[in-house]
Short mmCIF file of C-alpha atoms and ligand atoms in Angstrom, two decimals:
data_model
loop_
_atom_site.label_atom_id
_atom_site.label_comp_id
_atom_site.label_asym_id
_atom_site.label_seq_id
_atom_site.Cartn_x
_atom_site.Cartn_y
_atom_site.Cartn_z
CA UNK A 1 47.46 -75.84 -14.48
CA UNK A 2 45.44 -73.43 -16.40
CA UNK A 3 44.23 -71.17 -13.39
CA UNK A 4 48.77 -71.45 -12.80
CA UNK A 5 49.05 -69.56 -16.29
CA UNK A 6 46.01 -67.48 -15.66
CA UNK A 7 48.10 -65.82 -12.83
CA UNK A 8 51.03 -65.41 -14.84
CA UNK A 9 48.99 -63.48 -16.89
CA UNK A 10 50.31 -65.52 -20.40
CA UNK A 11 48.00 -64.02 -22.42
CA UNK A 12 49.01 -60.03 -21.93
CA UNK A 13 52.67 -61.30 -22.13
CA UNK A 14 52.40 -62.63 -25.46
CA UNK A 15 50.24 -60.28 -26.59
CA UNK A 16 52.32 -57.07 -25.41
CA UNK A 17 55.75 -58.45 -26.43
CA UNK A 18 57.63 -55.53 -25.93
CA UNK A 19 56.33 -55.26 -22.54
CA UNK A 20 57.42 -58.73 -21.54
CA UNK A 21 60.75 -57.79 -22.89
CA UNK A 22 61.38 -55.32 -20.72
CA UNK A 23 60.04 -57.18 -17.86
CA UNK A 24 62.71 -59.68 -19.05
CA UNK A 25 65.37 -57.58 -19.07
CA UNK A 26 64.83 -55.83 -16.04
CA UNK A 27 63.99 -58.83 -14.14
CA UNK A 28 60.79 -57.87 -12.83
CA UNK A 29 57.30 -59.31 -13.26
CA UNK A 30 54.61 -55.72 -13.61
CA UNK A 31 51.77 -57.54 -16.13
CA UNK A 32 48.50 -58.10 -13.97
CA UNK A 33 45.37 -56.39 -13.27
CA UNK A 34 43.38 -55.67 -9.60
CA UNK A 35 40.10 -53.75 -9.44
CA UNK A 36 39.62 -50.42 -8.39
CA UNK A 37 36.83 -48.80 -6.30
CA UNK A 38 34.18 -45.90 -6.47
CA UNK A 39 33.01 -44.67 -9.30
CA UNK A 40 33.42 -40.74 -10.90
CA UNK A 41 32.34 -38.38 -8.29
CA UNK A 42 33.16 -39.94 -5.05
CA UNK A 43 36.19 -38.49 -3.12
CA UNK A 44 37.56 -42.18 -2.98
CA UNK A 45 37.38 -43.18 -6.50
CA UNK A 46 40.61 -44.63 -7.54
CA UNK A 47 41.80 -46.74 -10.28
CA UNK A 48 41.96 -50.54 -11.26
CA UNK A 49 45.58 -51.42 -11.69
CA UNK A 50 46.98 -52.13 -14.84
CA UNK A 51 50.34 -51.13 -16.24
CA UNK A 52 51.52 -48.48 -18.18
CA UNK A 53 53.19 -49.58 -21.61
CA UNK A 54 57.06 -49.59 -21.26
CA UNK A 55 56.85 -47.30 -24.40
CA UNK A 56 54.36 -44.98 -22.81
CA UNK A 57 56.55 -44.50 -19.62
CA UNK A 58 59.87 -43.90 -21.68
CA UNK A 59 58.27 -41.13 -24.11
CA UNK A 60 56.43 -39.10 -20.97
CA UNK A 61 59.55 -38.86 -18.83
CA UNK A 62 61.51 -38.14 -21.77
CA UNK A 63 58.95 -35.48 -22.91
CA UNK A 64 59.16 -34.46 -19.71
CA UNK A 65 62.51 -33.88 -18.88
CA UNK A 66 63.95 -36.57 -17.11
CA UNK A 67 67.32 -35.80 -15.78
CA UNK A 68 70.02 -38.08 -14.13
CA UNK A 69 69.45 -35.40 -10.67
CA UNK A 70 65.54 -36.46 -10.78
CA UNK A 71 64.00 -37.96 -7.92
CA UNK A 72 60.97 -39.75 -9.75
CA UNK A 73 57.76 -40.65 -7.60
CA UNK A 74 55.05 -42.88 -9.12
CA UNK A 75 51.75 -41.91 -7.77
CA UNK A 76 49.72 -45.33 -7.32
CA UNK A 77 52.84 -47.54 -8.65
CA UNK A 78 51.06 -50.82 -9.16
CA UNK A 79 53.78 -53.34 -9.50
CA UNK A 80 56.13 -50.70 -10.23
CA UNK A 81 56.57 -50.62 -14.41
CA UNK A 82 57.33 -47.04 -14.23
CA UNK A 83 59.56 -46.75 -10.80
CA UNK A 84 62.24 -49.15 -12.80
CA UNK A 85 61.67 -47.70 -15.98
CA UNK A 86 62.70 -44.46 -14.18
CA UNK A 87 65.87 -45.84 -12.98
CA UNK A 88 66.67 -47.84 -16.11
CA UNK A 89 67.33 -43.78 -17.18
CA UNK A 90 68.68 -43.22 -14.81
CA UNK A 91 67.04 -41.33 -12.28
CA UNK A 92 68.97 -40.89 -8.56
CA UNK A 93 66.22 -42.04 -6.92
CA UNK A 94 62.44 -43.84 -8.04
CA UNK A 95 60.31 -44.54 -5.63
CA UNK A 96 56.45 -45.74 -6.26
CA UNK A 97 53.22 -45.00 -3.65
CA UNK A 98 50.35 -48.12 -3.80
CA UNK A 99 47.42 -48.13 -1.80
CA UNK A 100 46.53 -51.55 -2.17
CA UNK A 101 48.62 -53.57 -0.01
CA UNK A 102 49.26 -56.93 -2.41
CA UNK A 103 50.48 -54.93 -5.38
CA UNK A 104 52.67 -52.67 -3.05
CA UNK A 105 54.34 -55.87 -1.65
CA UNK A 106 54.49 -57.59 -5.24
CA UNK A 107 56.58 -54.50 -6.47
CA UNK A 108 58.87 -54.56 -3.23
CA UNK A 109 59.05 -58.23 -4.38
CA UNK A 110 60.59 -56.83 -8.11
CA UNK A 111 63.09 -54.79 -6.15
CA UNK A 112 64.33 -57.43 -4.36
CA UNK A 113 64.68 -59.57 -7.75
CA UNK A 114 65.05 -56.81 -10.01
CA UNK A 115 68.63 -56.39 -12.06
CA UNK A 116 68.40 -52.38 -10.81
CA UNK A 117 67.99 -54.15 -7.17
CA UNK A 118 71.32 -52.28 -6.40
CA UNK A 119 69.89 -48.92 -7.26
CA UNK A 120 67.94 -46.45 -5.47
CA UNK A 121 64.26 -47.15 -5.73
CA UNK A 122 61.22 -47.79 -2.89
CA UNK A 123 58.39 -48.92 -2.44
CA UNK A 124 56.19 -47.29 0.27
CA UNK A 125 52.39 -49.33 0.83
CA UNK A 126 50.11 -46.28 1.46
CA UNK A 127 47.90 -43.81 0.09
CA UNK A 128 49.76 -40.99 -1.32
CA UNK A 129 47.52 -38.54 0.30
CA UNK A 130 50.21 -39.92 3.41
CA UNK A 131 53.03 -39.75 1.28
CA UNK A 132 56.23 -36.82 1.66
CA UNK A 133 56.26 -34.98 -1.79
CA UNK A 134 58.89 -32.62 -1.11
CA UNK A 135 61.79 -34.52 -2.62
CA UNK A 136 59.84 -35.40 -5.36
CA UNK A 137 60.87 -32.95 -8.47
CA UNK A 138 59.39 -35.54 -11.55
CA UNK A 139 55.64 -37.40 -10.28
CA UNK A 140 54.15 -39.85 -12.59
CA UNK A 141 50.28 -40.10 -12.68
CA UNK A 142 48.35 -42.70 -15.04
CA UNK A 143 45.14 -41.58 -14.11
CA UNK A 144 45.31 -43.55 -10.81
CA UNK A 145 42.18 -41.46 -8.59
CA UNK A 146 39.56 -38.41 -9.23
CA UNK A 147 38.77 -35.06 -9.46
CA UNK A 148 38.98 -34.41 -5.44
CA UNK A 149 42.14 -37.05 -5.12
CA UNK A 150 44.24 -34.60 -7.17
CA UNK A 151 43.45 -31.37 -5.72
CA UNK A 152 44.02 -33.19 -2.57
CA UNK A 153 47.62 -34.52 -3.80
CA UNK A 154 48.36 -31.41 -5.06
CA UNK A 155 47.43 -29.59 -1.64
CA UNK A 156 49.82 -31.79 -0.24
CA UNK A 157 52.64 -31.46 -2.50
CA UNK A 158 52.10 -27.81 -2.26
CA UNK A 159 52.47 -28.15 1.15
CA UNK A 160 55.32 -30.29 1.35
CA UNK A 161 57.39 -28.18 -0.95
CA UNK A 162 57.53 -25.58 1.42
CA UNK A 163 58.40 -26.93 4.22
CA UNK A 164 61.81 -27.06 2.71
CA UNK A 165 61.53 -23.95 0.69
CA UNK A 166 62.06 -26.07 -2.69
CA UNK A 167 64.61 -25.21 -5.51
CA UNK A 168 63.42 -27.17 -8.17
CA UNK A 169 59.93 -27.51 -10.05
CA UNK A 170 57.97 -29.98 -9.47
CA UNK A 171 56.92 -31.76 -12.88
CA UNK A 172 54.12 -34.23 -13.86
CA UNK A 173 54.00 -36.52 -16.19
CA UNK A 174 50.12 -36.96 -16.41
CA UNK A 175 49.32 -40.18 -18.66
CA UNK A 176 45.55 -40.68 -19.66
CA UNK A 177 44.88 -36.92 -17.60
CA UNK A 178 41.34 -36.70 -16.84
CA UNK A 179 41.94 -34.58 -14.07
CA UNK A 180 44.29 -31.71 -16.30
CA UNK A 181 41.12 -29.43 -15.19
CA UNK A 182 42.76 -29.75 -11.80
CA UNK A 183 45.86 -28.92 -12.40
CA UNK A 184 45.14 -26.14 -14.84
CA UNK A 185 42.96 -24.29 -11.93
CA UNK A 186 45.72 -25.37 -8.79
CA UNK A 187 46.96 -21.59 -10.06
CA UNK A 188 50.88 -23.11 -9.50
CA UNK A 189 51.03 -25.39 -12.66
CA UNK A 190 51.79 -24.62 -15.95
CA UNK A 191 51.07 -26.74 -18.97
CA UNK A 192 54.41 -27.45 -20.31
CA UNK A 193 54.03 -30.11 -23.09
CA UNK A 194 51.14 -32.73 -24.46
CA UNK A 195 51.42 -36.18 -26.64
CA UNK A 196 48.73 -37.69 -28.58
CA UNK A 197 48.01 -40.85 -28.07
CA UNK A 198 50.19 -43.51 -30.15
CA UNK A 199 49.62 -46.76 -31.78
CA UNK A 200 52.27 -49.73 -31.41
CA UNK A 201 51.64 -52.40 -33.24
CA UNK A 202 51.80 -55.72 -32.52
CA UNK A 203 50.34 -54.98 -28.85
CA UNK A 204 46.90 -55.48 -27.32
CA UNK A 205 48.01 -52.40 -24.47
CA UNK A 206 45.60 -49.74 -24.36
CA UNK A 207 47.49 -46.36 -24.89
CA UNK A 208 46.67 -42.94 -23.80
CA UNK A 209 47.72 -39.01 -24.23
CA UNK A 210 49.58 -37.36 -21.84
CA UNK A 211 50.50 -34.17 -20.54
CA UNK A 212 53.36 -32.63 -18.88
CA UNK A 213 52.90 -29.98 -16.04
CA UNK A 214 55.15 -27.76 -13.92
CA UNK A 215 54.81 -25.85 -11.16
CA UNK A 216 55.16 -22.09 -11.17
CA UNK A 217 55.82 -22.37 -7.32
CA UNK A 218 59.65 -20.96 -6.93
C1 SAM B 1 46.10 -47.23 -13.61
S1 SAM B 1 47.08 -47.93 -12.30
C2 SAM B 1 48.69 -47.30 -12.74
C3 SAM B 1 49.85 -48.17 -12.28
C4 SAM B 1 51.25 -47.65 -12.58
N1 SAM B 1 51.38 -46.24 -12.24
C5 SAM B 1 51.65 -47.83 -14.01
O1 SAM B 1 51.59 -46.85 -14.74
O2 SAM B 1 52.03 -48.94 -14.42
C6 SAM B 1 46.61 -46.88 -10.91
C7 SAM B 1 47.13 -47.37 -9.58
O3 SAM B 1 46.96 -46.34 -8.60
C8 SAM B 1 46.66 -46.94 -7.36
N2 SAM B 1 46.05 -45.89 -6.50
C9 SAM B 1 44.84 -45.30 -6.68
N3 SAM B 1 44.61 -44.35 -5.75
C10 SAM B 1 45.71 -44.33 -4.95
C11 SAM B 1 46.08 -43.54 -3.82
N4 SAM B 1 45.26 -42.60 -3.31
N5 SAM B 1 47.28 -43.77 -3.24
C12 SAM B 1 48.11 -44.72 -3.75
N6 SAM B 1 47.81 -45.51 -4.82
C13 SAM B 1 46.63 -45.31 -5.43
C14 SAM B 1 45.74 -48.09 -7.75
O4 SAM B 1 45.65 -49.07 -6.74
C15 SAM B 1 46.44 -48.61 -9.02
O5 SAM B 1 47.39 -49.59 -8.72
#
């Protein structure tokens, strides 16, 4: 019985209210936590997964931008918080990339169950290093890998851009941005916008600042 409410995770829920609200009202299940691997320095370091706060996600794509013509990509989705925060505003497409293969099937799971099940979001179970970044005009990073992870994603959306000579800027909504060193010396991002860190009370989630960039590429 216990180790049953254990893995529903009972204690986040009540303590982050507002984030089992919207898990409520979206129909999805995104509290939980999963180790990550490496440590700071090695090319494979990546993060342990736990969400961002719903209030978090909705202030970083709004600082950043978000508009209804967005095609929103979540790099290292989790569970998928942000993909169907996204498309609660309404992007035309939110899609999430997770490396590790049973939180990439539990947020296929929230799709399936999810009230936005009839909208256009995916789930792809890979590294993101494998993943097609040239649709993507808004990413979403909370600080899911390292230094060399970055420059690596960034090669690649480089890359992918233009191979169909892109329109559109790509912009990143960087939450908890260790790696803004990165971006700041990729030589095709600017630094657009920035958010302290904020408080909410009544919640036990850690928050961080984050950073908006775009890319100077078109
Ligand atoms: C801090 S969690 C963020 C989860 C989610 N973006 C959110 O904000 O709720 C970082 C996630 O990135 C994933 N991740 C790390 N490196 C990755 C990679 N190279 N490709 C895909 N996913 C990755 C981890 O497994 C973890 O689930």
């Amino acid at each position: 019985m216990l180790s049953k409410l254990r893995n529903r995770n009972l204690s986040a829920r009540l303590l982050q209210p507002a984030d089992e609200f919207w898990d409520q009202r979206l129909g999805i299940s995104t509290f939980g936590y999963h180790p990550g691997s490496g440590d700071p320095g090695d090319r494979e370091w990546y993060l342990h997964y736990i969400p961002s706060p719903y209030r978090d996600i909705f202030d970083a794509l709004k600082l950043a931008g978000l508009r209804q013509d967005d095609v929103f990509t979540d790099l290292g989705c989790g569970l998928g918080r942000a993909v169907f925060a996204a498309s609660h505003m309404g992007v035309k497409r939110a899609e999430g990339v997770e490396l590790v293969p049973k939180l990439a099937r539990q947020a296929q799971d929230n799709a399936r169950t999810s009230r936005l099940r009839d909208r256009h979001i995916v789930f792809f179970e890979r590294n993101c290093l494998e993943h097609d970044l040239s649709a993507t005009t808004l990413a979403y990073i909370f600080h899911s890998f390292g230094h060399q992870i970055m420059a690596e994603v960034l090669d690649k959306a480089r890359h992918d851009r233009r191979t169909i000579d892109a329109r559109r800027p790509l912009r990143i909504a960087y939450v908890n941005p260790v790696c803004n060193d990165v971006l700041r010396d990729s030589g095709w991002f600017r630094r657009v916008a920035d958010a302290p860190e904020k408080r909410q009370w009544l919640s036990t989630a850690f928050h961080y600042p984050t950073t908006i960039w775009e890319s100077t590429d078109i």
